JSON list of C-alpha atoms in Angstrom, two decimals:
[
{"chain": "A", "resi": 163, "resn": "UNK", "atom": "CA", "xyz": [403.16, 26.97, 215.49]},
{"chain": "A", "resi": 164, "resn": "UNK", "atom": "CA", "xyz": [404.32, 23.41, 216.20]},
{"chain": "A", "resi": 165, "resn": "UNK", "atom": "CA", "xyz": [402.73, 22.22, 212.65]},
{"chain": "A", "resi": 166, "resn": "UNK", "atom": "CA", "xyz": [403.85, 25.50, 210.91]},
{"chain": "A", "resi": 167, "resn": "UNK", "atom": "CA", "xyz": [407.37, 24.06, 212.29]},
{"chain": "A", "resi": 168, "resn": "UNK", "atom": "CA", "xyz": [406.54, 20.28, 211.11]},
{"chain": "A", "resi": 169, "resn": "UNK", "atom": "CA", "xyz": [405.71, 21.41, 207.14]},
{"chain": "A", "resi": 170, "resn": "UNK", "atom": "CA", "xyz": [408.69, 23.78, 207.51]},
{"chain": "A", "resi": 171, "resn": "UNK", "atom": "CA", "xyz": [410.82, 21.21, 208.24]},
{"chain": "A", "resi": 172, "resn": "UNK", "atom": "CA", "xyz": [409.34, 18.66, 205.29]},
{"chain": "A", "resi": 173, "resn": "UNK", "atom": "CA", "xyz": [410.02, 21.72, 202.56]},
{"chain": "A", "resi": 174, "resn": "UNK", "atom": "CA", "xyz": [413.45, 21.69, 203.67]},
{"chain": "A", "resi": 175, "resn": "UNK", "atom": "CA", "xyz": [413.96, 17.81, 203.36]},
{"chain": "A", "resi": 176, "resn": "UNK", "atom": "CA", "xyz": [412.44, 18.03, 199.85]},
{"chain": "A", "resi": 177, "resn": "UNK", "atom": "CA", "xyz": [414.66, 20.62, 198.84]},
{"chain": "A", "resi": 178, "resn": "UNK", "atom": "CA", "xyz": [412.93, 23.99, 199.56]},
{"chain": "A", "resi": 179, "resn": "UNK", "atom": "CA", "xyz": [413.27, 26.70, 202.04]},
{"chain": "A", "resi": 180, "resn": "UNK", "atom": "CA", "xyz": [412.63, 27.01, 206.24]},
{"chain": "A", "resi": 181, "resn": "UNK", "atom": "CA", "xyz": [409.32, 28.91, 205.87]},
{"chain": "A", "resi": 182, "resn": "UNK", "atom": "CA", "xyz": [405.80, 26.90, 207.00]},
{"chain": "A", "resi": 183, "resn": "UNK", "atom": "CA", "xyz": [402.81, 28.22, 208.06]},
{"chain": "A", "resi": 184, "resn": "UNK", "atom": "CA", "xyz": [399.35, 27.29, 209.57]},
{"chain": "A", "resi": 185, "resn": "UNK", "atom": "CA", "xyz": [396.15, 28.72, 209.38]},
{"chain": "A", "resi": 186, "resn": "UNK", "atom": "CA", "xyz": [393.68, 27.94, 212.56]},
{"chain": "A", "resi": 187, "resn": "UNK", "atom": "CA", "xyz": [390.01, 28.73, 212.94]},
{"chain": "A", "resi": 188, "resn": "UNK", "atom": "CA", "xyz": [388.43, 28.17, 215.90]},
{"chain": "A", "resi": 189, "resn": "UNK", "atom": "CA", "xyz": [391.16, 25.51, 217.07]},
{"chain": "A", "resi": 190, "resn": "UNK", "atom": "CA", "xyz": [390.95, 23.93, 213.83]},
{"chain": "A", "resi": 191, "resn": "UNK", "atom": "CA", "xyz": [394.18, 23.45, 211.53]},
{"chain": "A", "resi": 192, "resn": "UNK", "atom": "CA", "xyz": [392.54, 25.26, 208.26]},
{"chain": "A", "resi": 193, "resn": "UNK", "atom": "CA", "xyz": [395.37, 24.99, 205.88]},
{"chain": "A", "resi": 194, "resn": "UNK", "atom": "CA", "xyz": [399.15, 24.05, 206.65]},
{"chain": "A", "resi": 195, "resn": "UNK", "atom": "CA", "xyz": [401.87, 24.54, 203.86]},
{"chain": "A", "resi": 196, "resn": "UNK", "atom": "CA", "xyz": [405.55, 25.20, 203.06]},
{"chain": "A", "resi": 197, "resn": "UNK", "atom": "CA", "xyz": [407.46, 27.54, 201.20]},
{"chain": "A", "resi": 198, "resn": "UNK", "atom": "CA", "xyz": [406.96, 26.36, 197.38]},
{"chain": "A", "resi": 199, "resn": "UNK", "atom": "CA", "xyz": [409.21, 29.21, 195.53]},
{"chain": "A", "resi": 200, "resn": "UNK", "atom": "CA", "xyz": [412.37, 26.70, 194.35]},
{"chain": "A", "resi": 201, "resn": "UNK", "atom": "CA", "xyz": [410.16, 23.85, 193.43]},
{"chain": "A", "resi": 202, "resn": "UNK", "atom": "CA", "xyz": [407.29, 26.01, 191.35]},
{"chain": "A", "resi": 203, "resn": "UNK", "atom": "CA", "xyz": [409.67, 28.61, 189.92]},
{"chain": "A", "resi": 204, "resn": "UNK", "atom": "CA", "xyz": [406.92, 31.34, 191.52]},
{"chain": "A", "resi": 205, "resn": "UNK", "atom": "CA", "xyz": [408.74, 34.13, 193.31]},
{"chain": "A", "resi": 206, "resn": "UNK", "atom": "CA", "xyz": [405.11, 34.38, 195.10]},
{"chain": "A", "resi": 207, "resn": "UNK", "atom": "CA", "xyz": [404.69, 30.76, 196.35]},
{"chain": "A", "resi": 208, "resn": "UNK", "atom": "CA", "xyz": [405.33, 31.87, 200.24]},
{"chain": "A", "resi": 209, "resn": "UNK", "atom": "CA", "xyz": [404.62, 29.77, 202.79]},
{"chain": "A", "resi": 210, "resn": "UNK", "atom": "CA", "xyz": [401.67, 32.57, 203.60]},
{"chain": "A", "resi": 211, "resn": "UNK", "atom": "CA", "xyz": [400.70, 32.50, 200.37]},
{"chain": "A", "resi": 212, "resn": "UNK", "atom": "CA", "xyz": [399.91, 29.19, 199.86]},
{"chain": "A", "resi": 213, "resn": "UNK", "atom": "CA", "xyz": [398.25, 28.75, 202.81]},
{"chain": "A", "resi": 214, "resn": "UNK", "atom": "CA", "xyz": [396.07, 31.80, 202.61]},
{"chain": "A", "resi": 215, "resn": "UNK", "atom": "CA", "xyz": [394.84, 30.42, 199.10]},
{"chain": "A", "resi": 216, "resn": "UNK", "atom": "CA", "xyz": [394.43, 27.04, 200.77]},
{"chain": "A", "resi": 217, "resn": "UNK", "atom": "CA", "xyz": [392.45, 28.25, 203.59]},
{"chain": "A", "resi": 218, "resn": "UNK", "atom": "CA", "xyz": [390.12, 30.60, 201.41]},
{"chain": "A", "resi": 219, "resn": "UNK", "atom": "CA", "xyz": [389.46, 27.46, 199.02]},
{"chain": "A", "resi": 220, "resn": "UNK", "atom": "CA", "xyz": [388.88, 24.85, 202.17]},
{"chain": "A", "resi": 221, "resn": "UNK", "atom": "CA", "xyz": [386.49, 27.72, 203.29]},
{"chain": "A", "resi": 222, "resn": "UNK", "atom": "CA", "xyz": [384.94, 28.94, 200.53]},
{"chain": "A", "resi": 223, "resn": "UNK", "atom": "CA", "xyz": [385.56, 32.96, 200.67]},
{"chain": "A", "resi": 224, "resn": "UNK", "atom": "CA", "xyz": [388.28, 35.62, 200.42]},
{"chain": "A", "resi": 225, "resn": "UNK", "atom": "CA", "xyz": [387.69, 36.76, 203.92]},
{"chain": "A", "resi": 226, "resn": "UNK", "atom": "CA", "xyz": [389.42, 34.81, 206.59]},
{"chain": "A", "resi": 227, "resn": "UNK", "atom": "CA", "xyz": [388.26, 36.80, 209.36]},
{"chain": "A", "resi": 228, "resn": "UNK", "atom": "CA", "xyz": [388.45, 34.72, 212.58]},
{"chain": "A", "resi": 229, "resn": "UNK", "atom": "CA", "xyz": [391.73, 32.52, 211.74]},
{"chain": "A", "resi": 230, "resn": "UNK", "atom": "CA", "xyz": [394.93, 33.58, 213.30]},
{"chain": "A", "resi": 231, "resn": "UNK", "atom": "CA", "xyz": [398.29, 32.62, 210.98]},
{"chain": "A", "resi": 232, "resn": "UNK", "atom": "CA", "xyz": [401.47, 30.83, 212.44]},
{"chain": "A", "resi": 233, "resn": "UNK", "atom": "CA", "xyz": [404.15, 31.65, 210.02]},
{"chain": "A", "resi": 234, "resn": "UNK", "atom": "CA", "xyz": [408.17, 30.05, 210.93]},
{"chain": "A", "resi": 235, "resn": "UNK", "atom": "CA", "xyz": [409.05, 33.57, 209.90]},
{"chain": "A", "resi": 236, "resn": "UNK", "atom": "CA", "xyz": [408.00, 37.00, 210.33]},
{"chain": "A", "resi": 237, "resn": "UNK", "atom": "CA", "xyz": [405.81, 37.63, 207.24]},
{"chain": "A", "resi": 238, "resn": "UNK", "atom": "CA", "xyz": [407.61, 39.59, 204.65]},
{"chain": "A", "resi": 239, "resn": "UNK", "atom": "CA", "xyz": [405.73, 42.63, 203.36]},
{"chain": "A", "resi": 240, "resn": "UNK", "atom": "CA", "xyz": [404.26, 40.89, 200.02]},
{"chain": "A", "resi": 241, "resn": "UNK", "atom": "CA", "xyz": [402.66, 38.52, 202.62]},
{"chain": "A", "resi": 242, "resn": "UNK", "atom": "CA", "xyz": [402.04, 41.11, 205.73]},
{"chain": "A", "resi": 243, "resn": "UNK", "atom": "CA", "xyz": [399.94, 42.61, 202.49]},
{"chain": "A", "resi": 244, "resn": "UNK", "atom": "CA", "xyz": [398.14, 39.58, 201.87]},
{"chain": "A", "resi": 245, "resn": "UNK", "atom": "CA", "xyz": [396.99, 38.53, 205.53]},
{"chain": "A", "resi": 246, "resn": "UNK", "atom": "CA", "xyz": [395.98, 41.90, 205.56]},
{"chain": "A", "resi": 247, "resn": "UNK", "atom": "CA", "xyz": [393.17, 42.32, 202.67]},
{"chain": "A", "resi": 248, "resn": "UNK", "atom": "CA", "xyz": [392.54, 38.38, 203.55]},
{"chain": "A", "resi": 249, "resn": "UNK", "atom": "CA", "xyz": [391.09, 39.95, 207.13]},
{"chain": "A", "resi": 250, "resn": "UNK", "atom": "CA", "xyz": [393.16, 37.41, 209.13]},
{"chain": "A", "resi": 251, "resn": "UNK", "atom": "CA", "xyz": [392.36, 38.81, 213.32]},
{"chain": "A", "resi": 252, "resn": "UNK", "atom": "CA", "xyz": [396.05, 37.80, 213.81]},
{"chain": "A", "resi": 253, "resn": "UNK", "atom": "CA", "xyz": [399.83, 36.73, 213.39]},
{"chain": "A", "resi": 254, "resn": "UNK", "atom": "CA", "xyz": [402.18, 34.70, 215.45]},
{"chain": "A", "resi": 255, "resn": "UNK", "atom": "CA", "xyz": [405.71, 34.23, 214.09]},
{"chain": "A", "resi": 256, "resn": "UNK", "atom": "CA", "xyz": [408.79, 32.61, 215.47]},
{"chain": "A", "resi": 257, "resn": "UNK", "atom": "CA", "xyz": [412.00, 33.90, 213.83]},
{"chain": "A", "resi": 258, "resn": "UNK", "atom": "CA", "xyz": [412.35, 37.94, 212.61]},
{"chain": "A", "resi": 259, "resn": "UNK", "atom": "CA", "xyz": [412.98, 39.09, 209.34]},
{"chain": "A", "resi": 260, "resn": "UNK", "atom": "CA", "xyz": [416.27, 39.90, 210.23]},
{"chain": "A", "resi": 261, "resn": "UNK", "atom": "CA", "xyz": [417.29, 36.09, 210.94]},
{"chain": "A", "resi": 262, "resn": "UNK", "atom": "CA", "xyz": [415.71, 35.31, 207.04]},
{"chain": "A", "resi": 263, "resn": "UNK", "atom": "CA", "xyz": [418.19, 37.90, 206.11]},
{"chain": "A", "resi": 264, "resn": "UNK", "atom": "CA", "xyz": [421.13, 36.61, 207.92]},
{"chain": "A", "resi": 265, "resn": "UNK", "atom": "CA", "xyz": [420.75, 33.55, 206.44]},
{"chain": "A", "resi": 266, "resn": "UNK", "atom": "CA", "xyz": [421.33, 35.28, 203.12]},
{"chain": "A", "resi": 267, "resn": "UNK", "atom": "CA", "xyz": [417.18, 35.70, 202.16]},
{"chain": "A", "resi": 268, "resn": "UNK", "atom": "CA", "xyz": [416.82, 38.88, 200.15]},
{"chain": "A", "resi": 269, "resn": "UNK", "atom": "CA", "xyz": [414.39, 40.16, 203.12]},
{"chain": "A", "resi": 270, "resn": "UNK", "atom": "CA", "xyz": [412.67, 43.61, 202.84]},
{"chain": "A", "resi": 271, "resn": "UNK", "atom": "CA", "xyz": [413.91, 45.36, 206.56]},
{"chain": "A", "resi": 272, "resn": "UNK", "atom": "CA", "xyz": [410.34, 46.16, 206.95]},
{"chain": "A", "resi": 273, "resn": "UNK", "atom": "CA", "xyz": [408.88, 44.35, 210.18]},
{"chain": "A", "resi": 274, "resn": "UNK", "atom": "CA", "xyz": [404.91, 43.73, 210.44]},
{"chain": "A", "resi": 275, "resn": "UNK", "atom": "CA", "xyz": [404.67, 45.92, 213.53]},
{"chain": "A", "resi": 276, "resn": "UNK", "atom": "CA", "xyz": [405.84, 48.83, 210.84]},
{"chain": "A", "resi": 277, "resn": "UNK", "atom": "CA", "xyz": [403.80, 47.94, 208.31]},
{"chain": "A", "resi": 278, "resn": "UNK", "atom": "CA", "xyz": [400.42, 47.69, 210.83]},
{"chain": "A", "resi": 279, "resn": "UNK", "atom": "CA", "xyz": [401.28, 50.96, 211.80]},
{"chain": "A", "resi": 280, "resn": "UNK", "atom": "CA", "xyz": [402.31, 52.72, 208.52]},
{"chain": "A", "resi": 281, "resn": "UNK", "atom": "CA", "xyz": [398.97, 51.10, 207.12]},
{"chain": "A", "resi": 282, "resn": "UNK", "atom": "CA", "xyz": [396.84, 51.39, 209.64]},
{"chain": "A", "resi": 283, "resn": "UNK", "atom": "CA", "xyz": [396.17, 47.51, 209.61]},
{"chain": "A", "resi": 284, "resn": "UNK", "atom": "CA", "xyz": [393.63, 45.95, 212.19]},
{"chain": "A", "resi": 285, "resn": "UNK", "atom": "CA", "xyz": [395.82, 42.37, 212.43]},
{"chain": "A", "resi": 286, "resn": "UNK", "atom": "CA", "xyz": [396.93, 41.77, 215.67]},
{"chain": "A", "resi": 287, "resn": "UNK", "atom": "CA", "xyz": [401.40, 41.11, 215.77]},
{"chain": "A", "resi": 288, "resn": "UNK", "atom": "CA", "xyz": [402.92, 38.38, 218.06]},
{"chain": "A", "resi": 289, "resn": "UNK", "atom": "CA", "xyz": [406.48, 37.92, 217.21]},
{"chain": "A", "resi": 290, "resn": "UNK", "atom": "CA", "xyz": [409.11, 35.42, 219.04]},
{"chain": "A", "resi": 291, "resn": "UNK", "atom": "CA", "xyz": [406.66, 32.50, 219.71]},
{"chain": "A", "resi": 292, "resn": "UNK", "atom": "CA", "xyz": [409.45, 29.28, 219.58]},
{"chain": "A", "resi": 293, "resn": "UNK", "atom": "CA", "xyz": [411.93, 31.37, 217.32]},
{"chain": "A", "resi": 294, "resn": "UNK", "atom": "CA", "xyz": [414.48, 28.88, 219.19]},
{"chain": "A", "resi": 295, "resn": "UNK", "atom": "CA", "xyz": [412.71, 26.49, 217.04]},
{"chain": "A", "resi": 296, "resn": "UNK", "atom": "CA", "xyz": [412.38, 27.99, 214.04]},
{"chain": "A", "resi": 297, "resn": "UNK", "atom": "CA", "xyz": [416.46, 29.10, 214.32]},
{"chain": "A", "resi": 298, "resn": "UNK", "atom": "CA", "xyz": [416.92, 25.78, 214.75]},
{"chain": "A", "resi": 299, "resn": "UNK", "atom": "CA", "xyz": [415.37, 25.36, 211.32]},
{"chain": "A", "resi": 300, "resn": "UNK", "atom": "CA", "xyz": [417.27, 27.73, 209.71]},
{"chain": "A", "resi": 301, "resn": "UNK", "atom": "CA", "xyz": [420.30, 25.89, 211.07]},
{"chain": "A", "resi": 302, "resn": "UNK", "atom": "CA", "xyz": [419.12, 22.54, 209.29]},
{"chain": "A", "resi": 303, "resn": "UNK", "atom": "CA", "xyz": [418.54, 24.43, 206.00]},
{"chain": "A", "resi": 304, "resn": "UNK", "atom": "CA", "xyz": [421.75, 25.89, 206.48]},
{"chain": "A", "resi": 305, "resn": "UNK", "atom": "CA", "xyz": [423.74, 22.87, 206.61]},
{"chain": "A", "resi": 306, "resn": "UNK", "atom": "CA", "xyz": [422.86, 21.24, 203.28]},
{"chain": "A", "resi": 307, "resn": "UNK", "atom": "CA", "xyz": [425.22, 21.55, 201.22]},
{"chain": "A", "resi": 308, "resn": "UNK", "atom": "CA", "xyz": [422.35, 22.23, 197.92]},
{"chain": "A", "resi": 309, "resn": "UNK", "atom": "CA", "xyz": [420.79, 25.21, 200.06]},
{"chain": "A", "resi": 310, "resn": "UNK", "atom": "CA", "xyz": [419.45, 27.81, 198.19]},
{"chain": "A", "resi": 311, "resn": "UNK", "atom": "CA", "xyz": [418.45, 31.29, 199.22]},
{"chain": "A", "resi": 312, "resn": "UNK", "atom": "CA", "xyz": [416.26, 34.42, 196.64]}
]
């Protein structure tokens, strides 16, 4: 989560949004990136996204069965979706949905533990891990003064 936190923090400095995340197999850092939807004009460049894509092309296949994500931020449904027909066994998240949306982030109100159950999705939900943190994020994005929020 700590690393998830880290590439967070260096999309913010160069101009992007809180949102990082980390993909680990087997206590190995797979892929790490940062919310690219300002800088590539791609409403779909999530910080989930991206790394799903990096870890399936660092691994060679669609299926990341085994690797757990560490996402800043609750995943929003679009990426809930995607973890989910990648086969990731798990997601730990720091801040909720609701603090994206506080912040001003168009957020859908639909948390992961929802969507699990309302689609009958096997990936395990562990929300809250250093949300201090990753408020503390928010904060910093908040505070510059060419902030930007979709």
């Amino acid at each position: 989560m700590r690393r998830a936190l880290r590439k967070a923090a260096a999309g913010v400095r160069g101009g992007g949004s809180p949102f990082g995340a980390c993909i680990v197999r087997g206590g190995r850092v797979v892929a790490c990136e940062h919310n690219r939807v300002l800088q590539g004009t791609d409403s779909t460049a999530h910080a989930e996204i991206a790394a799903i894509r990096a870890a399936c092309k660092a691994l060679g296949t669609i299926e990341l069965s085994g690797c757990t994500i560490y996402s800043t931020t609750e995943p929003c449904p679009m990426c809930f979706s995607a973890i989910h027909w990648a086969k990731l066994d798990r997601i730990v998240y720091g801040a909720r949905i609701a603090d994206a949306q506080r912040h001003g982030f168009s957020e859908l109100t639909l948390s992961n533990r929802q969507m699990k159950k309302l689609g009958g999705s096997t990936v395990r939900v562990c929300g809250g891990v250093l949300r201090a943190e990753a408020l503390r994020l928010f904060a910093r994005w908040a505070a510059q003064p060419d902030r930007r929020t979709y």
